Coordinates of N, CA and C in Angstrom, one line a residue:
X14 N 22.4 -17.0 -28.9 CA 23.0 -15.7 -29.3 C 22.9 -14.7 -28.3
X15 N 24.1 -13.9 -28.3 CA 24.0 -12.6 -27.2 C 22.8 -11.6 -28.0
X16 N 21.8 -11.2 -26.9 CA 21.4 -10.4 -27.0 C 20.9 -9.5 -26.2
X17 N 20.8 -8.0 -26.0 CA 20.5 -6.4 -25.1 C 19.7 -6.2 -25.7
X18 N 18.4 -6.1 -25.1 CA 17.0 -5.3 -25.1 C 16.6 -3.9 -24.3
X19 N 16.8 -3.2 -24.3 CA 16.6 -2.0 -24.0 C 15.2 -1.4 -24.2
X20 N 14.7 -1.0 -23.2 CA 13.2 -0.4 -23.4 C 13.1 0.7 -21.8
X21 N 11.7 1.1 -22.0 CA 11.9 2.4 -20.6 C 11.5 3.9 -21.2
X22 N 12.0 4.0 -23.0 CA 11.9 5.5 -23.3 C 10.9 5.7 -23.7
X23 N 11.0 7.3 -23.9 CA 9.6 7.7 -24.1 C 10.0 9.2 -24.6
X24 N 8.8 9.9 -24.1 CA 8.7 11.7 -24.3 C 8.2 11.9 -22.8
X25 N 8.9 12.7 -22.4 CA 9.1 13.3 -21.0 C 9.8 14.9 -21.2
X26 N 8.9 15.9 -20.2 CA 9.0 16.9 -20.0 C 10.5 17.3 -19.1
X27 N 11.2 18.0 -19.6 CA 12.3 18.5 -18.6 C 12.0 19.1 -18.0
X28 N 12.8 18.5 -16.8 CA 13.0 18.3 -15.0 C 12.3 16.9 -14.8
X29 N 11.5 15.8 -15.7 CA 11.4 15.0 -15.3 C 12.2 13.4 -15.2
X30 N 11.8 12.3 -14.8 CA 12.4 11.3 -14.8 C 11.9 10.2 -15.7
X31 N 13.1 9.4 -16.6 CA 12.7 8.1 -16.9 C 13.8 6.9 -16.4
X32 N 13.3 6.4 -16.5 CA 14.2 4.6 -15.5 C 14.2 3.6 -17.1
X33 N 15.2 4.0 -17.4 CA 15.6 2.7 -18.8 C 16.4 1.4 -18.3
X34 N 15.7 0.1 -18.9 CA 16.2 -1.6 -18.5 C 16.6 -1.7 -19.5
X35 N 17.9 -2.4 -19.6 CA 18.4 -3.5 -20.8 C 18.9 -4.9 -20.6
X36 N 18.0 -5.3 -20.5 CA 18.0 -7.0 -20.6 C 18.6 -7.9 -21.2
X37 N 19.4 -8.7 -20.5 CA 20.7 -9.2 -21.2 C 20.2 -11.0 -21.3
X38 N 20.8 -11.5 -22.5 CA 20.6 -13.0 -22.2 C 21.8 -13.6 -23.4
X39 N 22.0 -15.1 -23.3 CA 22.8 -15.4 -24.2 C 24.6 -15.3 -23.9
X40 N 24.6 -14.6 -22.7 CA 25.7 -14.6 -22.6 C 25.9 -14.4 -20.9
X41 N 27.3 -14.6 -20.0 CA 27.5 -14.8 -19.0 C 27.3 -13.1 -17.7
X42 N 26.3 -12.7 -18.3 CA 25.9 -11.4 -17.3 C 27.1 -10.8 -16.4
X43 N 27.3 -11.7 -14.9 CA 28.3 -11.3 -14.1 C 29.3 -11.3 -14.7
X44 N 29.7 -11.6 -15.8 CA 31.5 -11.6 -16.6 C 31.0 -10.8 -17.1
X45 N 31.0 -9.3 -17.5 CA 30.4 -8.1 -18.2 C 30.8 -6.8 -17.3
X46 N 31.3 -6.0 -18.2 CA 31.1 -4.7 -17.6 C 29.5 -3.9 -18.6
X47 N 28.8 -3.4 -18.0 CA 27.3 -2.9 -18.3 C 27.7 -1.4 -19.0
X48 N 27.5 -1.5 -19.9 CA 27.4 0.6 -20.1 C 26.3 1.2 -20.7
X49 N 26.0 2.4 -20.6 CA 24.9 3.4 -21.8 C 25.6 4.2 -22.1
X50 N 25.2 3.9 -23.5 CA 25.6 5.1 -24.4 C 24.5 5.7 -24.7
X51 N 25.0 7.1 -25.3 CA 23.6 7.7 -26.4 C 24.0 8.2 -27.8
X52 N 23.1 8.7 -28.9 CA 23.7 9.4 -29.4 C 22.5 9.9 -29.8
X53 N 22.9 11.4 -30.1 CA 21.7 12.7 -30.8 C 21.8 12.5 -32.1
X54 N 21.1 12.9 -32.8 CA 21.1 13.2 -34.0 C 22.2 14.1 -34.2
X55 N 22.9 14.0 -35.6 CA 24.4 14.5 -35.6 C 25.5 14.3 -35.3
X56 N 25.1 14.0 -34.3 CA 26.2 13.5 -33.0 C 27.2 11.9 -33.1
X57 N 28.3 12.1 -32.4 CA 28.7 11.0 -32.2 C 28.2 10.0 -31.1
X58 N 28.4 8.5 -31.1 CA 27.7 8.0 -30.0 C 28.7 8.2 -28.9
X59 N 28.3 8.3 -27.3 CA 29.3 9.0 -26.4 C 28.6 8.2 -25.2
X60 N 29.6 8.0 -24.4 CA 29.9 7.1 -22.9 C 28.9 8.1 -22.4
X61 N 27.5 7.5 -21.1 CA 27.2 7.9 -20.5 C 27.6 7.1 -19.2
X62 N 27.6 5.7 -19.0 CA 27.6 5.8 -17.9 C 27.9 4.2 -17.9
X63 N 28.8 3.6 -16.5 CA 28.9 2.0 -17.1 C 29.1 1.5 -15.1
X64 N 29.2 0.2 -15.0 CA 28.8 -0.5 -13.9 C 29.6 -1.5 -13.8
X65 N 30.7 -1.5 -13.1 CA 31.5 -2.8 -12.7 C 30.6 -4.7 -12.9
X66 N 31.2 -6.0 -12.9 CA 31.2 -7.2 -13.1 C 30.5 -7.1 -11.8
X67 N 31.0 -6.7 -10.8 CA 30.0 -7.1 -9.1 C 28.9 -6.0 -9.1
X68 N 29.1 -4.9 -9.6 CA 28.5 -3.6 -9.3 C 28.5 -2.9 -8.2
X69 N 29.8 -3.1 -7.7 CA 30.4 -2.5 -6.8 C 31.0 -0.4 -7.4
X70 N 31.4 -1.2 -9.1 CA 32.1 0.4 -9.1 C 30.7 1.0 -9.8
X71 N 30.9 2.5 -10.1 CA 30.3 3.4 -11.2 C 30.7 4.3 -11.9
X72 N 30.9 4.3 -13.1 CA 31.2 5.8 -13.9 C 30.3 6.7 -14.3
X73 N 30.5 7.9 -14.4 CA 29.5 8.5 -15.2 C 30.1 9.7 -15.8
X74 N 29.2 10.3 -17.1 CA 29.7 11.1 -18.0 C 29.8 12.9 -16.8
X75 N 30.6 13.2 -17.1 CA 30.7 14.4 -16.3 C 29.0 15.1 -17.2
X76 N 28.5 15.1 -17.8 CA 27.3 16.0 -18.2 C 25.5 15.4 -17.5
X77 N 26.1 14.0 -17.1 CA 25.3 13.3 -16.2 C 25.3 12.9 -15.1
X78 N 26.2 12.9 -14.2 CA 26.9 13.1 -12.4 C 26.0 14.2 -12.0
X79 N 25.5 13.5 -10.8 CA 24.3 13.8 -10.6 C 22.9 13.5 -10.8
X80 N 23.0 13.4 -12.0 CA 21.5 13.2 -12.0 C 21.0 11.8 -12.7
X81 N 22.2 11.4 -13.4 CA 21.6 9.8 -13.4 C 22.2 9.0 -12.8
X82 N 21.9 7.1 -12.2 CA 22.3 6.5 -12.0 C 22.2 5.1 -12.0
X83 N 23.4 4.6 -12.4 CA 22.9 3.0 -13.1 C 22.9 2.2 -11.6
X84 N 22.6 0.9 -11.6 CA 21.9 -0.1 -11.1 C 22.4 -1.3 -11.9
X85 N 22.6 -2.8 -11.1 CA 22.0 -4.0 -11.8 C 21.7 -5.1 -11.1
X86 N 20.8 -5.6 -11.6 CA 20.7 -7.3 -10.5 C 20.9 -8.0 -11.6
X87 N 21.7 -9.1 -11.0 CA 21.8 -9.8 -11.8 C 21.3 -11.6 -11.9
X88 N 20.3 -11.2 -11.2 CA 19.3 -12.0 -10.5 C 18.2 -12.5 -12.1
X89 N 18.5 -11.0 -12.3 CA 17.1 -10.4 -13.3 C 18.2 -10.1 -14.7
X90 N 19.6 -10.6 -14.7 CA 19.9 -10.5 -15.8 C 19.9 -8.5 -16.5
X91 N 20.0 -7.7 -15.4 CA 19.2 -6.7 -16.4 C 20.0 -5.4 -15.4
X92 N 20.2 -4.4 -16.2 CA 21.0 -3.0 -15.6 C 19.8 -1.9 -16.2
X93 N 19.9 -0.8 -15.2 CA 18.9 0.0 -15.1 C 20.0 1.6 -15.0
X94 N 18.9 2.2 -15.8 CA 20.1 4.1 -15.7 C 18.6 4.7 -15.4
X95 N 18.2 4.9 -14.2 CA 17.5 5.7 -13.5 C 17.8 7.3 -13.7
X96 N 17.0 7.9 -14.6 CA 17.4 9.3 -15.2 C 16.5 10.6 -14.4
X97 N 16.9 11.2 -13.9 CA 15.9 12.5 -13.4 C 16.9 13.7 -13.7
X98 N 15.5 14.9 -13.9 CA 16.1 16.2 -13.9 C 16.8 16.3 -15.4
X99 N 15.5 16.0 -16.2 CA 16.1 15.4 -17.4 C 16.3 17.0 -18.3
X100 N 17.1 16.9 -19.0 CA 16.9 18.3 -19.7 C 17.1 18.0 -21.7
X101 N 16.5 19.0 -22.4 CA 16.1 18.5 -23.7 C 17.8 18.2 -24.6
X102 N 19.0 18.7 -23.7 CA 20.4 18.4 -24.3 C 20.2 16.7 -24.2
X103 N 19.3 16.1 -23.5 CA 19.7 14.8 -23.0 C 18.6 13.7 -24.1
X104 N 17.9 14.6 -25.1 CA 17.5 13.7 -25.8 C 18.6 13.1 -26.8
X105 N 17.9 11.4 -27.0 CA 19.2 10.6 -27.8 C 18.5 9.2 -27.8
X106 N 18.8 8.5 -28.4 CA 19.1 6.9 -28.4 C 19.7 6.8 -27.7
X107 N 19.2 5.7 -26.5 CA 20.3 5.1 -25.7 C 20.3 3.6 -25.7
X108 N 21.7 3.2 -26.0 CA 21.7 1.7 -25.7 C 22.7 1.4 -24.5
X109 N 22.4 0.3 -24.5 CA 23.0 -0.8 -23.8 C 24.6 -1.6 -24.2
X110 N 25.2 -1.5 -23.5 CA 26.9 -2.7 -24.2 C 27.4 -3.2 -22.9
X111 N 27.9 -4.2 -23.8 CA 28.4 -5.5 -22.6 C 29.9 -5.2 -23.3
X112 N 30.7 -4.6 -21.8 CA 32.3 -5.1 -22.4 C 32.9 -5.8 -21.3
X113 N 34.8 -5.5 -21.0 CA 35.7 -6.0 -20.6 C 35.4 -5.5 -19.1
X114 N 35.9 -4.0 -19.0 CA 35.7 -3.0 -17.9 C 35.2 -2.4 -18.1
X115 N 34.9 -1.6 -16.8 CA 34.4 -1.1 -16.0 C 34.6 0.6 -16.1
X116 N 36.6 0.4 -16.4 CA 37.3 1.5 -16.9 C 37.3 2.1 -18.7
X117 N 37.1 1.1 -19.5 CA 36.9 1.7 -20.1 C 35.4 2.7 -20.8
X118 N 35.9 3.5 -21.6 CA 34.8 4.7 -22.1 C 33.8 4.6 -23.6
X119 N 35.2 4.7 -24.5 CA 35.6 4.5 -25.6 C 34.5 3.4 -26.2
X120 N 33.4 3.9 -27.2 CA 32.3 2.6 -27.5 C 33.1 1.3 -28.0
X121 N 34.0 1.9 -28.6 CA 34.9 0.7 -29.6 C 35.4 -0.7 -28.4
X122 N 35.3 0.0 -27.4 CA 35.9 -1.4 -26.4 C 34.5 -2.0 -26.0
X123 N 33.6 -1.8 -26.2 CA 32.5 -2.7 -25.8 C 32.4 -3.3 -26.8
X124 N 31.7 -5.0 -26.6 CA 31.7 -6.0 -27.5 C 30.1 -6.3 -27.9
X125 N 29.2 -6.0 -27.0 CA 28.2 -6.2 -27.7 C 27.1 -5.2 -27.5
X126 N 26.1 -5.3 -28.2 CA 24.9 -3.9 -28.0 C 24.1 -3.8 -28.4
X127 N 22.9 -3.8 -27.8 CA 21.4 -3.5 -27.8 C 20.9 -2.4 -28.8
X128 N 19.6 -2.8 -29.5 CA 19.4 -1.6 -30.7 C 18.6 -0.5 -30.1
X129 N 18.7 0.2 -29.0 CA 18.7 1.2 -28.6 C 17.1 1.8 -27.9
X130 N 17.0 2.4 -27.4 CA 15.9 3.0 -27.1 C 15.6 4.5 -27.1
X131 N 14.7 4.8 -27.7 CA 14.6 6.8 -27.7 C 13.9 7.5 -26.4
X132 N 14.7 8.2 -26.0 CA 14.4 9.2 -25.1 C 14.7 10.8 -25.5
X133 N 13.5 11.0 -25.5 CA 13.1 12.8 -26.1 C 12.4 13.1 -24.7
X134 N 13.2 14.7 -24.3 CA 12.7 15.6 -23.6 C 12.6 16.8 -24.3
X135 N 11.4 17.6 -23.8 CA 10.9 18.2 -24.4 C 10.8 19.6 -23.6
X136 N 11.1 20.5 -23.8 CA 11.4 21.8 -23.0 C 10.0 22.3 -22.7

């Protein structure tokens, strides 16, 4: 079975850094476009950031350019969102999804997804 493991989060002080992994298995890794989502409490879940099949390309959410950035080997099966300069808007659940592209945003086009991991900053 496909499955995304996500781990990395924690409680961290703003302005600092966390590095979140989600670990992929069960399914063909390099045939995947990689993304993170988050969602806050309230909130809708929303595109932060995703990683081309070669990991050649990258997107990221205009409220995260700059200060985070994904990664993957796929050596190790596993994509990384290297977070600094963290600020407490940026606490959320974040997961992991395996879709089509690269291009799309939209959670609805990713096909599969990890049960998330919590990252709280704290002012």
């Amino acid at each position: 079975q496909v499955q995304l493991v996500e781990s990395g989060g924690g409680l961290v002080q703003a302005g600092g850094s966390v590095r979140l992994s989600c670990a992929a298995s069960g399914l063909p890794f390099s045939s995947y476009a990689m993304g993170w989502f988050r969602q806050a409490p309230g909130k809708e879940r929303e595109f932060v950031a995703v990683i081309s099949r070669s990991g050649e390309n990258r997107s990221y959410a205009d409220s995260v350019k700059g200060r985070f950035t994904m990664s993957g080997d796929n050596a190790k099966n596993t994509v990384y969102l290297q977070m600094n300069s963290l600020k407490p808007e940026d606490t959320a659940v974040y997961y992991c999804a395996a879709g089509d592209s690269w291009l799309y945003f939209p959670p609805r086009k990713y096909d599969y997804w990890g049960q998330g991991t919590q990252v709280t900053v704290s002012s």
